[in-house]
Short mmCIF file of C-alpha atoms in Angstrom, two decimals:
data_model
loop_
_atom_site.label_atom_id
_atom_site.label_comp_id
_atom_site.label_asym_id
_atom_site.label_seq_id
_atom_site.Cartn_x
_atom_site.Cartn_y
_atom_site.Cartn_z
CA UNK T 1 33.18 18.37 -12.68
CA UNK T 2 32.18 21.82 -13.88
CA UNK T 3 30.64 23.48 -11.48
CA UNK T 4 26.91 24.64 -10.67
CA UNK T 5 26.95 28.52 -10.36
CA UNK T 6 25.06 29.96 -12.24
CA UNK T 7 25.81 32.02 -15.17
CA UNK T 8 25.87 36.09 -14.45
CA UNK T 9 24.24 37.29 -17.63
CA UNK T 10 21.28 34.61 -17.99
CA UNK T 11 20.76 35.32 -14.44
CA UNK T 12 20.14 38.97 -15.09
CA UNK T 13 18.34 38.38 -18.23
CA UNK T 14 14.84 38.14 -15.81
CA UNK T 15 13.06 40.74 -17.91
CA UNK T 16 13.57 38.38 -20.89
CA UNK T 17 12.58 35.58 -18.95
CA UNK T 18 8.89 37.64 -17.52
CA UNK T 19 8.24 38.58 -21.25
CA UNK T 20 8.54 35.17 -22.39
CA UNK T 21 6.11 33.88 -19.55
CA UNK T 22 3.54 36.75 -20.28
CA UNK T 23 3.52 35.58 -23.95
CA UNK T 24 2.63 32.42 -22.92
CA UNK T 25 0.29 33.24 -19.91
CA UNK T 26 -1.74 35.80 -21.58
CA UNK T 27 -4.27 36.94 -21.21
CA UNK T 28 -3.93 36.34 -17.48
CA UNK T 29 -0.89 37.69 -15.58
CA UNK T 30 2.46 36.71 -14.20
CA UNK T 31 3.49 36.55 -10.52
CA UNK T 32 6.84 37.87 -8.87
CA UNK T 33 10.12 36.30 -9.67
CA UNK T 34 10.48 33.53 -6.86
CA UNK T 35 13.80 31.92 -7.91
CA UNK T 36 16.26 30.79 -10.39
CA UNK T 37 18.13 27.13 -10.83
CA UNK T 38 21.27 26.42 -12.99
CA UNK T 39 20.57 23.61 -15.25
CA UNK T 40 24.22 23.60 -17.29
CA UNK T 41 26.60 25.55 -18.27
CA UNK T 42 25.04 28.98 -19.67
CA UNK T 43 22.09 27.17 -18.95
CA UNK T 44 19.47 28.69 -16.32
CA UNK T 45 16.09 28.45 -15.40
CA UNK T 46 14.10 31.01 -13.99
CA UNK T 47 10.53 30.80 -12.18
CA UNK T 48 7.65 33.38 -11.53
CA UNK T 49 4.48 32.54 -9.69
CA UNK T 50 1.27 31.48 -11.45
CA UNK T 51 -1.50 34.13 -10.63
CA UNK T 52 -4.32 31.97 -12.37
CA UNK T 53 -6.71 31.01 -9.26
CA UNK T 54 -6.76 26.93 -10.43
CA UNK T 55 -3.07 26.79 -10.45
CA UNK T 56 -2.29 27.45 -6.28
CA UNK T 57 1.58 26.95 -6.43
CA UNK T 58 2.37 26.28 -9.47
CA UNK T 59 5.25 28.44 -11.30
CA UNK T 60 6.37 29.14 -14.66
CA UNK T 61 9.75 27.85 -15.81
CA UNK T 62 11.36 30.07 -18.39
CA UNK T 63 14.88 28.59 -19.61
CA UNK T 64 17.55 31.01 -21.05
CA UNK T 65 20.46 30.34 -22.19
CA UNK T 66 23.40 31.74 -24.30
CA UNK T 67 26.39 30.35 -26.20
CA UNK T 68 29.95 29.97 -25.42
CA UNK T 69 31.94 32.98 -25.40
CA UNK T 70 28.59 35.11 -26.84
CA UNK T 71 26.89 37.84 -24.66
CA UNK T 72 23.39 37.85 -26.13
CA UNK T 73 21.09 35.67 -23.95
CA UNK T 74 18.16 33.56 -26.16
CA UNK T 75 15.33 31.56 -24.91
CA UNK T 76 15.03 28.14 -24.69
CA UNK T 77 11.65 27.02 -23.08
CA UNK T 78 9.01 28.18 -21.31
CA UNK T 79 6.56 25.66 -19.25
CA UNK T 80 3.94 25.65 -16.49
CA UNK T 81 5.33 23.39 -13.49
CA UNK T 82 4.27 23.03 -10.02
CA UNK T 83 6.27 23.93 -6.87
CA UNK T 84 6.70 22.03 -3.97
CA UNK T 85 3.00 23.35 -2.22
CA UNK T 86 0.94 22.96 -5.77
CA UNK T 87 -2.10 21.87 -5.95
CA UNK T 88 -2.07 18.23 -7.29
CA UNK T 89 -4.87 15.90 -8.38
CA UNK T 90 -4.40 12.84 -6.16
CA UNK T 91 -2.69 9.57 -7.84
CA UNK T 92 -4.98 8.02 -9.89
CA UNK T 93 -5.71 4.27 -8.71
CA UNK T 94 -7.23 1.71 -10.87
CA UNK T 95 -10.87 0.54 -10.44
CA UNK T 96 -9.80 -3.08 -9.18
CA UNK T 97 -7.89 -1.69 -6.32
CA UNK T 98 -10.19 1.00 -6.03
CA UNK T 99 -13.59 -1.16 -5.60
CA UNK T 100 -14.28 -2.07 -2.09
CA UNK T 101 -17.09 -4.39 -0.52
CA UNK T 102 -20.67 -2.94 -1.05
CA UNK T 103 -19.67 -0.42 -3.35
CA UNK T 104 -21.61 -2.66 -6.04
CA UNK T 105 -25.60 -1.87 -6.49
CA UNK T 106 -28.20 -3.55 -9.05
CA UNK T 107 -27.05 -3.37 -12.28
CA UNK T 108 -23.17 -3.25 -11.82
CA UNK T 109 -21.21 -5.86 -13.13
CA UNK T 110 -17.94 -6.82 -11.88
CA UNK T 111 -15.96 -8.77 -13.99
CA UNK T 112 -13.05 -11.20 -12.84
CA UNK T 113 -9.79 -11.42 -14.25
CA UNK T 114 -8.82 -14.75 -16.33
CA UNK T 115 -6.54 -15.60 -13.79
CA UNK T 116 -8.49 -14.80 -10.72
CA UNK T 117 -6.62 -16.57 -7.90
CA UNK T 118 -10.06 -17.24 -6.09
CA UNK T 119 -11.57 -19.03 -8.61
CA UNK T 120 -10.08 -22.33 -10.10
CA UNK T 121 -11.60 -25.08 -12.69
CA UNK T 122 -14.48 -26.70 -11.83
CA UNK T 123 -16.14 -29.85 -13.08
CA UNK T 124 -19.40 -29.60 -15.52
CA UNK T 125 -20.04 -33.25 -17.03
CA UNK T 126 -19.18 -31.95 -20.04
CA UNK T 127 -15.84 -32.35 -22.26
CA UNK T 128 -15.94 -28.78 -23.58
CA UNK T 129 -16.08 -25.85 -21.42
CA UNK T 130 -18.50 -23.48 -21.97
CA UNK T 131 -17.72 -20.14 -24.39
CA UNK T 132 -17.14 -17.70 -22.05
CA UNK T 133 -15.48 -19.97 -19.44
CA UNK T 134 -12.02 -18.64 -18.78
CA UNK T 135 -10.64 -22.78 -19.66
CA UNK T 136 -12.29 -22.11 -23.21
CA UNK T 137 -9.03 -20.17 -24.13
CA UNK T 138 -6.65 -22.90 -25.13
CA UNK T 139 -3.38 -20.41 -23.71
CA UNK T 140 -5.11 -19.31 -20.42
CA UNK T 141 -2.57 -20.20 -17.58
CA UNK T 142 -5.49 -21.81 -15.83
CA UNK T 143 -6.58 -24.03 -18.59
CA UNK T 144 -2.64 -24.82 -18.63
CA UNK T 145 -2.91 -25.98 -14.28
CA UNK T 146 -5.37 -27.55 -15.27
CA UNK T 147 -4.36 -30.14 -17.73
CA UNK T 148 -1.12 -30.42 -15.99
CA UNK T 149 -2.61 -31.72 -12.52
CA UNK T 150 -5.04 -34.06 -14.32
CA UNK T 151 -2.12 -35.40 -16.88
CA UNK T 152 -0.11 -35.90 -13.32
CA UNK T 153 -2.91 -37.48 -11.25
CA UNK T 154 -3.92 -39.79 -14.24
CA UNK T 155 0.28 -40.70 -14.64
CA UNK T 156 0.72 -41.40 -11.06
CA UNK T 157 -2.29 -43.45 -11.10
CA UNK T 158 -1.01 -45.64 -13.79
CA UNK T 159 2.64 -45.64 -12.10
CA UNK T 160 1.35 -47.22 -9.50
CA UNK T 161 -0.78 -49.72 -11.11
CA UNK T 162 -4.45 -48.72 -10.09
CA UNK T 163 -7.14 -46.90 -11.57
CA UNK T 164 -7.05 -42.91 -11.36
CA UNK T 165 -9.22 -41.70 -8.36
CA UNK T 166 -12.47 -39.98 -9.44
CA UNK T 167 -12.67 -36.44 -9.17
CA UNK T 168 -15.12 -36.48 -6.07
CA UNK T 169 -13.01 -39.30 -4.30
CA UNK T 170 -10.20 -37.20 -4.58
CA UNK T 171 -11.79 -34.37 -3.51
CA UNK T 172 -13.75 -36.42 -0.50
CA UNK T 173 -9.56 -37.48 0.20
CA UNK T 174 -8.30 -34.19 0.95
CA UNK T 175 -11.38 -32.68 2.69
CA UNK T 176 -12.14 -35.08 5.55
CA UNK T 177 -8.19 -36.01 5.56
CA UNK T 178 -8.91 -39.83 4.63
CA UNK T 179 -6.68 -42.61 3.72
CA UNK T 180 -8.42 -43.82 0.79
CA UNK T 181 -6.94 -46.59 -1.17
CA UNK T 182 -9.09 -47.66 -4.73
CA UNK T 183 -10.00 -51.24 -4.78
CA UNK T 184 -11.71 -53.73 -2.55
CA UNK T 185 -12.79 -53.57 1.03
CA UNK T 186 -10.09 -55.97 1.56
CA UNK T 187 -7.27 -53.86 0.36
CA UNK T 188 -8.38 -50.81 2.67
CA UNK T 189 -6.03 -50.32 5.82
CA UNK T 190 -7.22 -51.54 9.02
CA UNK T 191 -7.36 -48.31 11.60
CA UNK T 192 -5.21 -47.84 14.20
CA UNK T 193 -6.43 -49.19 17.63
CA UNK T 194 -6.18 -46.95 20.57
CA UNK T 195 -5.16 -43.52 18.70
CA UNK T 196 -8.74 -41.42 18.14
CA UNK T 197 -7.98 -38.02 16.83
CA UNK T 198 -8.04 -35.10 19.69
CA UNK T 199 -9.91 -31.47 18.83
CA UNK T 200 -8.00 -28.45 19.68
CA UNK T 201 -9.57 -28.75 23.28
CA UNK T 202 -7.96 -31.88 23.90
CA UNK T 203 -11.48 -33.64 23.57
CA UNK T 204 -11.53 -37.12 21.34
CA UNK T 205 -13.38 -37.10 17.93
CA UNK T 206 -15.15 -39.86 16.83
CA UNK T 207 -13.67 -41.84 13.76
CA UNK T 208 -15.03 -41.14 10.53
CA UNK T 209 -16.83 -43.67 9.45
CA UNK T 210 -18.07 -45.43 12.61
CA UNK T 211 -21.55 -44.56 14.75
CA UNK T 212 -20.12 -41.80 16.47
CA UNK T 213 -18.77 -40.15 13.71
CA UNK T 214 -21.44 -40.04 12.03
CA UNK T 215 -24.38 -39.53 14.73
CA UNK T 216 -22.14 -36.17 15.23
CA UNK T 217 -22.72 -35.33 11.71
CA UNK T 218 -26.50 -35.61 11.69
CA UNK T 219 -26.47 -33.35 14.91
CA UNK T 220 -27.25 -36.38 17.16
CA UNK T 221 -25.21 -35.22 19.79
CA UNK T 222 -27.22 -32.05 20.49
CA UNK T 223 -30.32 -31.75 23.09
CA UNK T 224 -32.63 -30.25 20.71
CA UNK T 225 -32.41 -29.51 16.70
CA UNK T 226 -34.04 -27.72 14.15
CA UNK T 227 -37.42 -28.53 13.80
CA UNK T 228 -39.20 -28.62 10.04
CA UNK T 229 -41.35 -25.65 10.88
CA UNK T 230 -37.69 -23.31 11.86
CA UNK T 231 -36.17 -24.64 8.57
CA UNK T 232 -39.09 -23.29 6.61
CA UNK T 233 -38.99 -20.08 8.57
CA UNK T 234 -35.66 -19.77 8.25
CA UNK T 235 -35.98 -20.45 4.87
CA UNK T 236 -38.54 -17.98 3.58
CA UNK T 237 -36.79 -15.25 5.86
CA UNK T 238 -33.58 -15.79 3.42
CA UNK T 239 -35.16 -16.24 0.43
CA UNK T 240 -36.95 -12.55 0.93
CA UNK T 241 -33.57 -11.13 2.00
CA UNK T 242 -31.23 -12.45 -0.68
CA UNK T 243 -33.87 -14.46 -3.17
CA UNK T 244 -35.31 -14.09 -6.65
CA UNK T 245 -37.28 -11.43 -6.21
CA UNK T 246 -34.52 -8.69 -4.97
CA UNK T 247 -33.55 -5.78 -6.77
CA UNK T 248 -30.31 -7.24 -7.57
CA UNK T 249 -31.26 -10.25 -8.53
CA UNK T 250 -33.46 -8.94 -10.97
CA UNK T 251 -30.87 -7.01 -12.71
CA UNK T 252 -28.02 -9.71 -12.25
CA UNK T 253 -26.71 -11.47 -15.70
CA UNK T 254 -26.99 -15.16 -13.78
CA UNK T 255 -28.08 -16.81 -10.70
CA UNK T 256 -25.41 -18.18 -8.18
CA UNK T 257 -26.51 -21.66 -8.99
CA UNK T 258 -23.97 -21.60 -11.51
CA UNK T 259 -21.25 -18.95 -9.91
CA UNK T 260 -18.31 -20.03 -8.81
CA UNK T 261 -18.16 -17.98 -5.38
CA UNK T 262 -20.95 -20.11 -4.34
CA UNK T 263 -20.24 -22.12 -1.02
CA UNK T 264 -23.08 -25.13 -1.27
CA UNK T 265 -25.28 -26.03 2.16
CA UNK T 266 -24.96 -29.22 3.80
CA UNK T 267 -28.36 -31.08 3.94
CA UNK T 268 -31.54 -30.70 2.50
CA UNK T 269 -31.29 -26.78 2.40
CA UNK T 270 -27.96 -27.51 -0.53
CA UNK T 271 -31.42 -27.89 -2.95
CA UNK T 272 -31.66 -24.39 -2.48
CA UNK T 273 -28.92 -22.22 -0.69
CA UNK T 274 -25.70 -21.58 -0.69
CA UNK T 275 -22.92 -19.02 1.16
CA UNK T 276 -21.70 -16.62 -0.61
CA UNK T 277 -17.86 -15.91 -0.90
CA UNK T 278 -17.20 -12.69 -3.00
CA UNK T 279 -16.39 -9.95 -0.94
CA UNK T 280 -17.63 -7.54 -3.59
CA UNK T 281 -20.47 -9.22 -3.51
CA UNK T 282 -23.50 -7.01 -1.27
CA UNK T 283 -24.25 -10.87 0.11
CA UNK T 284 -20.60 -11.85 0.82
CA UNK T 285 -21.06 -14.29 3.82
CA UNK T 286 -24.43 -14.34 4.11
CA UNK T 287 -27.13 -17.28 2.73
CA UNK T 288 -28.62 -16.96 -0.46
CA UNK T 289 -31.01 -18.57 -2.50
CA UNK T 290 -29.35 -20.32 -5.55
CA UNK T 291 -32.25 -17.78 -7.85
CA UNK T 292 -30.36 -14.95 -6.37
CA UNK T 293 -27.68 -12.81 -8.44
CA UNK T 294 -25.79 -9.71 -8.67
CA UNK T 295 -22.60 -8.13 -10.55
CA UNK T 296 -20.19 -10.06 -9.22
CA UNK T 297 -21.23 -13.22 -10.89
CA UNK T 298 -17.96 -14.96 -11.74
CA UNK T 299 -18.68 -16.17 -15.32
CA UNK T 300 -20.69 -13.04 -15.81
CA UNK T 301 -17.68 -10.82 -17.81
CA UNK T 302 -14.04 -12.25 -18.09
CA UNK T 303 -11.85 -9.40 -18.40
CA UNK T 304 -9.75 -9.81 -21.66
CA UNK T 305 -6.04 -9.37 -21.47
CA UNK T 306 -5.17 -6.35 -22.21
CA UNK T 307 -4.23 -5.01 -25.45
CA UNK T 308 -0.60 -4.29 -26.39
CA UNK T 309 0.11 -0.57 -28.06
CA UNK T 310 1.88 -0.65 -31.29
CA UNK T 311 5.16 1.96 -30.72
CA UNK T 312 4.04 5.34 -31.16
CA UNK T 313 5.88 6.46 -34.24
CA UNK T 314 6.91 10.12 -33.91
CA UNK T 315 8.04 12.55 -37.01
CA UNK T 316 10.63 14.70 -35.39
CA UNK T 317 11.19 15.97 -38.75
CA UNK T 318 8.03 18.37 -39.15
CA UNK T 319 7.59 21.41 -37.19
CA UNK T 320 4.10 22.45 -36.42
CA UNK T 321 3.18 26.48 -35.67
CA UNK T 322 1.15 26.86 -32.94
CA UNK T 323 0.29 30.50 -32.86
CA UNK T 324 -0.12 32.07 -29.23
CA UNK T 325 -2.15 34.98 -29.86
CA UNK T 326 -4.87 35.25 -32.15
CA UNK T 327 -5.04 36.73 -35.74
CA UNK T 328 -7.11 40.14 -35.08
CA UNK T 329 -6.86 40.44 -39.05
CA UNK T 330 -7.66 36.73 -40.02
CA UNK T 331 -11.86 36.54 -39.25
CA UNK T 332 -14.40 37.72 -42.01
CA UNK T 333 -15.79 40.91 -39.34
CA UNK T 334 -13.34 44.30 -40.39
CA UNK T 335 -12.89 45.44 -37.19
CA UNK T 336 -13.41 49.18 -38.07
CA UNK T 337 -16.24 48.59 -40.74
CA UNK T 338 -19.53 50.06 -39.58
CA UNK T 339 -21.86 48.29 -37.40
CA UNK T 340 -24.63 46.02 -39.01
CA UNK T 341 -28.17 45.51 -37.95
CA UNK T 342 -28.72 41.96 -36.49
CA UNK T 343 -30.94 39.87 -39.00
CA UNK T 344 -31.19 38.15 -41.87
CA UNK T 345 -29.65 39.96 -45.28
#
């Protein structure tokens, strides 16, 4: 391995090197010679301080260098870098990581990604999906999930030799934790005698489906409950806060009835509210009328995927001048003809 030292007459050619970086600098001046680097054999680079006041640290890199067994030194380069204590523009970070919670107002819009892990496919009544549903693109990896768990559910349905469960029995199944067998009555299992469920307290639940269970449900189990007149109250206080009539509602491209962040109310107050559940969202946790809208609507805007760049396709072959200083002799104005009178001739 050769080594690193570097060479004796590019490292004296620094009066070379400052011409070459007040060529490129001008018309504003070049700082003192701070250091010099060996970049190959015959090879070096040398670097003066940048005096322009926007540039704090930042050198310029002149490269000389000079052939084997030749004396005369040529240049190679010259380029504006910055030292180790420039002045840098901080990393630039995309919007999506950038956004944070109540940084949207009325009129933003915040559109979700096709493959938005929070959101999944939902179930309309309809065989189609709507246009700008994210399951309307037939090679969207959701669309793909999709089909899959409904072509599995359906297949080990039939394996089995019973009907498919419906999509809200399912769903009913793997909320409240149920054995649910399709059929009869008769064909559902008996439950298990002396083994209630415990809370994390070590208190007994009721059993789903009997009195208890579902006297706890309704609330039965409390001293006093909600009485029609606090329901309305309650009501009209949310619907003023986060209702129809809001700023950002009335600059949101849909309501939350049909938004997929929405978290539904159990009750009669599902007719009307909801929870909720985009932390972008100026409402995120709180209750909001199903008229009520903002940005962050998740069928508002699906981001498309984003486009692929063709190869840039470079012609090394052409070389274009770039002239440094301009042509004093090259404008229509003789610099030494007289002086003319302002005005029209």
């Amino acid at each position: 391995m050769r080594s690193r030292t570097p060479d004796r007459l590019c490292a004296e050619a620094v009066d070379l090197a400052r011409a070459a970086a007040e060529e490129a600098a001008f018309p504003g001046p070049v700082g003192e010679h701070v250091a010099l680097a060996a970049d190959g054999d015959r090879v070096v680079t040398h670097f003066f301080e940048c005096a322009e006041p926007g540039y704090r640290g930042w050198r310029w890199a002149v490269t000389v260098a000079r052939a084997s067994r030749a004396k005369a030194v040529t240049l190679d380069e010259t380029v504006l870098l910055p030292g180790p204590e420039a002045l840098l523009a901080p990393e630039w970070v995309p919007w999506s990581e950038r956004l944070r919670p109540g940084d949207m107002g009325p009129g933003d819009l915040l559109p979700t990604e096709a493959d938005d892990l929070r959101l999944e496919p939902g179930f309309t009544g309809e065989d189609a999906p709507p246009p700008n549903s994210v399951l309307a693109d037939e090679g969207s990896p959701v669309r793909a999930v999709a089909e899959g768990a409904d072509g599995a559910a359906t297949e080990g349905a039939a394996g089995a030799g019973r009907a498919p469960l419906s999509g809200e029995l399912a769903q009913l199944a793997d909320t409240e934790d149920a054995d649910v067998t399709p059929g009869s009555p008769a064909t559902q299992p008996a439950p298990v005698a002396g083994a209630p469920a415990t809370a994390a307290d070590g208190s007994e639940l009721p059993v789903i489906g009997t009195i208890a269970g579902v006297a706890q449900e309704l609330g039965l189990g409390r001293a006093r409950v909600l009485s029609r007149y606090g329901l309305h109250v309650a009501a009209d206080r949310w619907d003023e806060a986060y209702g129809a009539k809001t700023p950002m509602a009335q600059a949101a491209p849909a309501s939350c009835m049909t938004c997929g962040f929405l978290v539904p109310l159990t009750g009669s107050l599902r007719q009307a509210f909801g929870v909720c559940a985009n932390e972008f969202s100026p409402a995120d946790g709180r209750v909001v009328s199903l008229s009520y809208g903002c940005g962050g609507h998740s069928e508002a805007a699906v981001m498309p995927k984003p486009p692929r760049p063709a190869p840039p396709v470079i012609d090394e072959t052409v070389v274009d001048p770039l002239t440094l200083r301009p042509d004093r002799t090259g404008g229509s104005v003789e610099p030494d003809g007289p002086a003319e009178e302002l005005g029209h001739s």
